[in-house]
CSV table of C-alpha atoms in Angstrom, one decimal:
chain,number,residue,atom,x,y,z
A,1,UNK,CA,-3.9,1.3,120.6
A,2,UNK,CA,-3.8,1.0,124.1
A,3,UNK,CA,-2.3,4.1,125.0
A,4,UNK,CA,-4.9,6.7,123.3
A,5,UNK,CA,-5.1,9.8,125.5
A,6,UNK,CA,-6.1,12.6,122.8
A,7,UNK,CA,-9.0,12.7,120.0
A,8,UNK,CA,-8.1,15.1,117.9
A,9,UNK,CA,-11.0,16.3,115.3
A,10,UNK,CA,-10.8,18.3,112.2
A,11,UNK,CA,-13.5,20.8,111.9
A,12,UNK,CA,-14.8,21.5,108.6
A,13,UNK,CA,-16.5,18.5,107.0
A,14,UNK,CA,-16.2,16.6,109.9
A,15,UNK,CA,-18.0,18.2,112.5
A,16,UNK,CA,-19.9,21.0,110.6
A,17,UNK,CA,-21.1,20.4,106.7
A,18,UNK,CA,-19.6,24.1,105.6
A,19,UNK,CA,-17.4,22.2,102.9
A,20,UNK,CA,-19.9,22.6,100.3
A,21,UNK,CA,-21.3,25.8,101.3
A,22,UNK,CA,-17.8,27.5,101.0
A,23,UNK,CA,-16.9,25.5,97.8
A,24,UNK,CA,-20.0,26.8,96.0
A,25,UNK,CA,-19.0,30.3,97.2
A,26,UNK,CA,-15.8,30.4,97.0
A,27,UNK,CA,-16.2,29.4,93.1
A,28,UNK,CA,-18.8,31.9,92.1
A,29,UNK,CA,-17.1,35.0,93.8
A,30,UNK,CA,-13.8,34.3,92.1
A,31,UNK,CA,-15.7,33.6,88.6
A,32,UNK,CA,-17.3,37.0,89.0
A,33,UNK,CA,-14.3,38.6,89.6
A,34,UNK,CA,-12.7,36.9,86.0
A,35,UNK,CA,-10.9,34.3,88.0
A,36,UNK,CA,-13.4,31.7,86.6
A,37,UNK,CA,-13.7,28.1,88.3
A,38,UNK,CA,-16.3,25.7,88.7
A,39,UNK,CA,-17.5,24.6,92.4
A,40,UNK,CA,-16.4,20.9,90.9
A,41,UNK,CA,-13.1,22.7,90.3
A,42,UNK,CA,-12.6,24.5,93.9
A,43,UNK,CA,-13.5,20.9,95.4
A,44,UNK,CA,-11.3,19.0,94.2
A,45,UNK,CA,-7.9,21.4,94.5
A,46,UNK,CA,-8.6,23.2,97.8
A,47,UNK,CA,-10.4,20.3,100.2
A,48,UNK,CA,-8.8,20.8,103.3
A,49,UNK,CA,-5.7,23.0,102.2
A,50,UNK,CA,-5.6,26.4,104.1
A,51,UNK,CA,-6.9,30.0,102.5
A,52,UNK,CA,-3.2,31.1,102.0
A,53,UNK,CA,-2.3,28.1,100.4
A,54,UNK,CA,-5.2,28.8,98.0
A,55,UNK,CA,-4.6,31.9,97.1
A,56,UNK,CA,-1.3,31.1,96.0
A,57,UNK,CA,-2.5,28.1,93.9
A,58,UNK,CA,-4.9,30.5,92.0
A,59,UNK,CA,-2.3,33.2,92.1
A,60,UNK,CA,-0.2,31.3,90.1
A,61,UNK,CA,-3.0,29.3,88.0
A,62,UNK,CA,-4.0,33.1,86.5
A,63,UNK,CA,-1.1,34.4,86.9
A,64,UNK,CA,-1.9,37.9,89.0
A,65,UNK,CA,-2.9,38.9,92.5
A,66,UNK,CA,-6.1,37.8,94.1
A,67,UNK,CA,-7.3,41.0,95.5
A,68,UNK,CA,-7.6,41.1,99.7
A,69,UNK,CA,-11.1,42.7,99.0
A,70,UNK,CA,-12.5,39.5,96.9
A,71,UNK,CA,-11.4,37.2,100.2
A,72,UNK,CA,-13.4,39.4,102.3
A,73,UNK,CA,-16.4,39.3,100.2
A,74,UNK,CA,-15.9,35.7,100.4
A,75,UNK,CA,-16.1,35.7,104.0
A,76,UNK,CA,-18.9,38.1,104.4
A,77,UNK,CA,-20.9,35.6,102.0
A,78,UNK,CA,-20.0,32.6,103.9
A,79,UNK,CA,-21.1,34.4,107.0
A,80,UNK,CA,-24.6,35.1,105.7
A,81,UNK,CA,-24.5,31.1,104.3
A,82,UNK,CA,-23.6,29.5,107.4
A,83,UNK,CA,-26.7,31.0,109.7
A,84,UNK,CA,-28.7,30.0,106.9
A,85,UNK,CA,-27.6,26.7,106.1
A,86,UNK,CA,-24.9,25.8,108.5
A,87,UNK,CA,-25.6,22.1,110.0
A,88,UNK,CA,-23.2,19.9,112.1
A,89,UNK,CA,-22.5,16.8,111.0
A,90,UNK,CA,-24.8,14.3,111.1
A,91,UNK,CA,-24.5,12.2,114.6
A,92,UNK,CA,-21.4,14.3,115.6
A,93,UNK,CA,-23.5,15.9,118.6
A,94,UNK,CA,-24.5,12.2,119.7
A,95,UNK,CA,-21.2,10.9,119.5
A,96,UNK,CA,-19.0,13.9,121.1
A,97,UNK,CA,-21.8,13.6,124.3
A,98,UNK,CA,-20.7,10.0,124.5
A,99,UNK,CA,-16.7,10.3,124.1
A,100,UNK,CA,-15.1,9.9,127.4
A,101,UNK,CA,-11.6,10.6,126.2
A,102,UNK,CA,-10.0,14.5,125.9
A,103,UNK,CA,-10.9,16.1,122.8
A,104,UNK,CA,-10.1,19.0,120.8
A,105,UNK,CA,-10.0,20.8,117.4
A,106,UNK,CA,-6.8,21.4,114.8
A,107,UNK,CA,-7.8,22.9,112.0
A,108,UNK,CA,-6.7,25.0,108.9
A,109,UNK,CA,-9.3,27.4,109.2
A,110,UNK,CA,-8.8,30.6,111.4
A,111,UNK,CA,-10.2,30.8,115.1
A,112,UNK,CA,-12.4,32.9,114.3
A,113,UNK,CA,-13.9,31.0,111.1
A,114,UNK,CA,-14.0,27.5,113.7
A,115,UNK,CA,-15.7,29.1,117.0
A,116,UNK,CA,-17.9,31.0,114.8
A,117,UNK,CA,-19.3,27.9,112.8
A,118,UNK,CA,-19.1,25.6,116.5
A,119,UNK,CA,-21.3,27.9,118.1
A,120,UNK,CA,-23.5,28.3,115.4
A,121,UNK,CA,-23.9,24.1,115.3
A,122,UNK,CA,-24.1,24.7,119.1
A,123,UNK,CA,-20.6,22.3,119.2
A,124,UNK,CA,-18.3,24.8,121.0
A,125,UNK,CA,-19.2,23.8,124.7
A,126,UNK,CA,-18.1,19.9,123.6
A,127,UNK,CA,-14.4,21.5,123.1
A,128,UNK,CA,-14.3,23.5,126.4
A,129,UNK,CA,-12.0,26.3,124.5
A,130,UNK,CA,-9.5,23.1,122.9
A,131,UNK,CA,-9.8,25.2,119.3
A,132,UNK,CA,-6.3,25.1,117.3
A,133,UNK,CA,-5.5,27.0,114.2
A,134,UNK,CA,-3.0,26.6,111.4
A,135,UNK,CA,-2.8,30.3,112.0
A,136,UNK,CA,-1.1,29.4,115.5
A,137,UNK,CA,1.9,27.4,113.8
A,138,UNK,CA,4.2,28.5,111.0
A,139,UNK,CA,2.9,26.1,108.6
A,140,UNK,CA,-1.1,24.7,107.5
A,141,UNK,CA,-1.8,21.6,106.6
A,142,UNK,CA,-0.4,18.8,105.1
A,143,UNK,CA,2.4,19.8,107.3
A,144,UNK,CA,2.0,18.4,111.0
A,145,UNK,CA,2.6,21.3,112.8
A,146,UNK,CA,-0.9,22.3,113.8
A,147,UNK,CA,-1.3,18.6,115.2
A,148,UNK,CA,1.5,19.0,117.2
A,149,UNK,CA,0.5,21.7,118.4
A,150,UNK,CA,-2.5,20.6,119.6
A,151,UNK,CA,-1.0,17.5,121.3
A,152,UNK,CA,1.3,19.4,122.7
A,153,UNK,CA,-1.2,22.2,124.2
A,154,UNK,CA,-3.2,19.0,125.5
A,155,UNK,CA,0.2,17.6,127.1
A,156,UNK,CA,-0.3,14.6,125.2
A,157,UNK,CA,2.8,12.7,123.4
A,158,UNK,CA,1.8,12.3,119.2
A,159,UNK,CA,1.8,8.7,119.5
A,160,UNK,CA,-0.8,8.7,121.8
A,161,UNK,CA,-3.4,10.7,119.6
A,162,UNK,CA,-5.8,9.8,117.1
A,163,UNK,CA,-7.3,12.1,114.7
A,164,UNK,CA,-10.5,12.5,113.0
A,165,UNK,CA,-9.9,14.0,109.3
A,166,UNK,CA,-11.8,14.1,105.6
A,167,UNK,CA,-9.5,15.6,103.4
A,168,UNK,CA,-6.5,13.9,102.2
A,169,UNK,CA,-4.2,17.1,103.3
A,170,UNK,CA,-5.7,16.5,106.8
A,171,UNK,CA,-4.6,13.0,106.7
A,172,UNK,CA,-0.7,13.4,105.4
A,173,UNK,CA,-0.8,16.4,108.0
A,174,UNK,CA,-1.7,13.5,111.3
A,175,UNK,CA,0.3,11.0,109.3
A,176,UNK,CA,3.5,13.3,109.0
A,177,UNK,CA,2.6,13.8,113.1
A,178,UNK,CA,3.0,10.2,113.9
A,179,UNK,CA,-0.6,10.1,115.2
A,180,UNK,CA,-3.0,7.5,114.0
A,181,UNK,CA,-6.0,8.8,111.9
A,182,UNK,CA,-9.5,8.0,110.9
A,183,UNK,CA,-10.6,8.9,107.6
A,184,UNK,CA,-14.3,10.4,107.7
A,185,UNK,CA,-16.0,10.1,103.8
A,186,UNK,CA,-19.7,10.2,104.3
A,187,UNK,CA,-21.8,8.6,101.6
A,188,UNK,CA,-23.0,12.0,100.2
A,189,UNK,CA,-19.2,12.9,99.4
A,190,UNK,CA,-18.5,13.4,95.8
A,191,UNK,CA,-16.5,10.5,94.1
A,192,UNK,CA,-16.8,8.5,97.5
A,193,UNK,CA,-15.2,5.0,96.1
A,194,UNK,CA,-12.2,7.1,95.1
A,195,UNK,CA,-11.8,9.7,97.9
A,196,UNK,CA,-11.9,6.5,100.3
A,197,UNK,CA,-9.2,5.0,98.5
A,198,UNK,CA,-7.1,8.5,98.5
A,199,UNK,CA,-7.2,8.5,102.0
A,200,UNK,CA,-6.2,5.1,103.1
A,201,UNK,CA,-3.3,6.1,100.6
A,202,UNK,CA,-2.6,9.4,102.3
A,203,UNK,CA,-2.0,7.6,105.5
A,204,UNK,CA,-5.8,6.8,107.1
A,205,UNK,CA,-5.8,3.7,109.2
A,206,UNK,CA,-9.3,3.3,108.3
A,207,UNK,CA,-12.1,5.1,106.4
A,208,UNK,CA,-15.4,5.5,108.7
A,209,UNK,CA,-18.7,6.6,106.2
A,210,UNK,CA,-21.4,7.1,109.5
A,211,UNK,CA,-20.4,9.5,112.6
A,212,UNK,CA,-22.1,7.1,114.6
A,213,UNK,CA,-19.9,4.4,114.1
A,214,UNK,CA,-16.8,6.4,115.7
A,215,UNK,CA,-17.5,5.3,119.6
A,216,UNK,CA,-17.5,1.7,118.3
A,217,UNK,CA,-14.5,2.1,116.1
A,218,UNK,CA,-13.2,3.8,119.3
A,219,UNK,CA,-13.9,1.0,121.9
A,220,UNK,CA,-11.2,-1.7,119.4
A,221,UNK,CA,-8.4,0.4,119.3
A,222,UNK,CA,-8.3,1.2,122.9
């Protein structure tokens, strides 16, 4: 790809670890408010699909309204998780010192959730303010608006763009942008054999397991 202008990175699982940490408590505040589900459960339907869209999977799986005061409490928990237990990825400092290319961030998550967790992980200066949310467009994830969004904030065409995702939602969202993508599924990720496969099939170009082989991977498609 000798036209790549634009990196474009997901943030939740692929440049902090908070993936698990909301999972596991997202799964035990709904079970406590009788919307049981296992963190197994909350994994495998919600990786990388935005909170509304969520809600209104569990809205119809029980078949009643998920109160706004039970998101909050979510939140609130998550808050107290993160400066507890909130790591960046793995190499992802490393590597985003290294990258000579613009960058930036398109994610599901709100701007508040990604600047919060970045500047917990001490990540926010890589981005120099480049944070997009699904919460700018009209639709999240695995629709392609927030990518084009961000490529078109950056003043980059789509085709020119590669994008850094985990989630197979992430993947048909960069896919349905016309951008090339990079699957991320690091060896500690659940059902790894399979989740690699789901994202070549969702549209990945290639699936990546270490952080630190990005600059390579990088260097032959430029």
């Amino acid at each position: 790809m000798e036209n790549l202008e634009l990196i474009i990175f997901d943030c939740d699982g692929v440049l902090v670890n908070s993936e698990p940490i909301i999972n596991r408590i997202f799964a035990k505040t709904l079970t406590e408010a009788g919307f049981p589900i296992t963190h197994e459960e909350v994994t495998q339907k919600f990786i990388g699909k935005s909170l509304v869209t969520c809600i209104s999977i569990l809205e119809k799986t029980y078949e009643r309204t998920v109160p706004a005061e039970l998101i909050e409490l979510c939140k609130e928990r998550e808050m107290i998780a993160f400066q507890q237990e909130l790591q960046a990825t793995e190499g992802i400092a490393t590597v985003l010192e290294q990258i000579t290319l613009p960058k930036c961030v398109a994610s599901n998550s709100s701007h508040r959730h990604i600047q919060f967790v970045l500047k917990l992980t001490e990540l926010f200066h890589q981005f120099d303010g480049k944070l997009y949310s699904a919460y700018d467009v009209k639709r999240p994830k695995p629709y392609p608006d927030v990518y084009l969004y961000a490529a078109q904030q950056m003043e980059k065409a789509p085709e020119n763009c590669l994008v850094i995702e985990d989630s197979v939602t992430g993947v048909q969202a960069a896919s349905a942008a016309q951008m090339l993508v990079f699957g991320y599924a690091p060896q500690s990720h659940q059902g790894n054999s399979s989740h690699h496969d789901s994202l070549i099939a969702a549209g990945a170009k290639l699936v990546f397991e270490d952080m630190y082989q990005l600059p390579s991977l990088l260097k032959l498609w430029r």
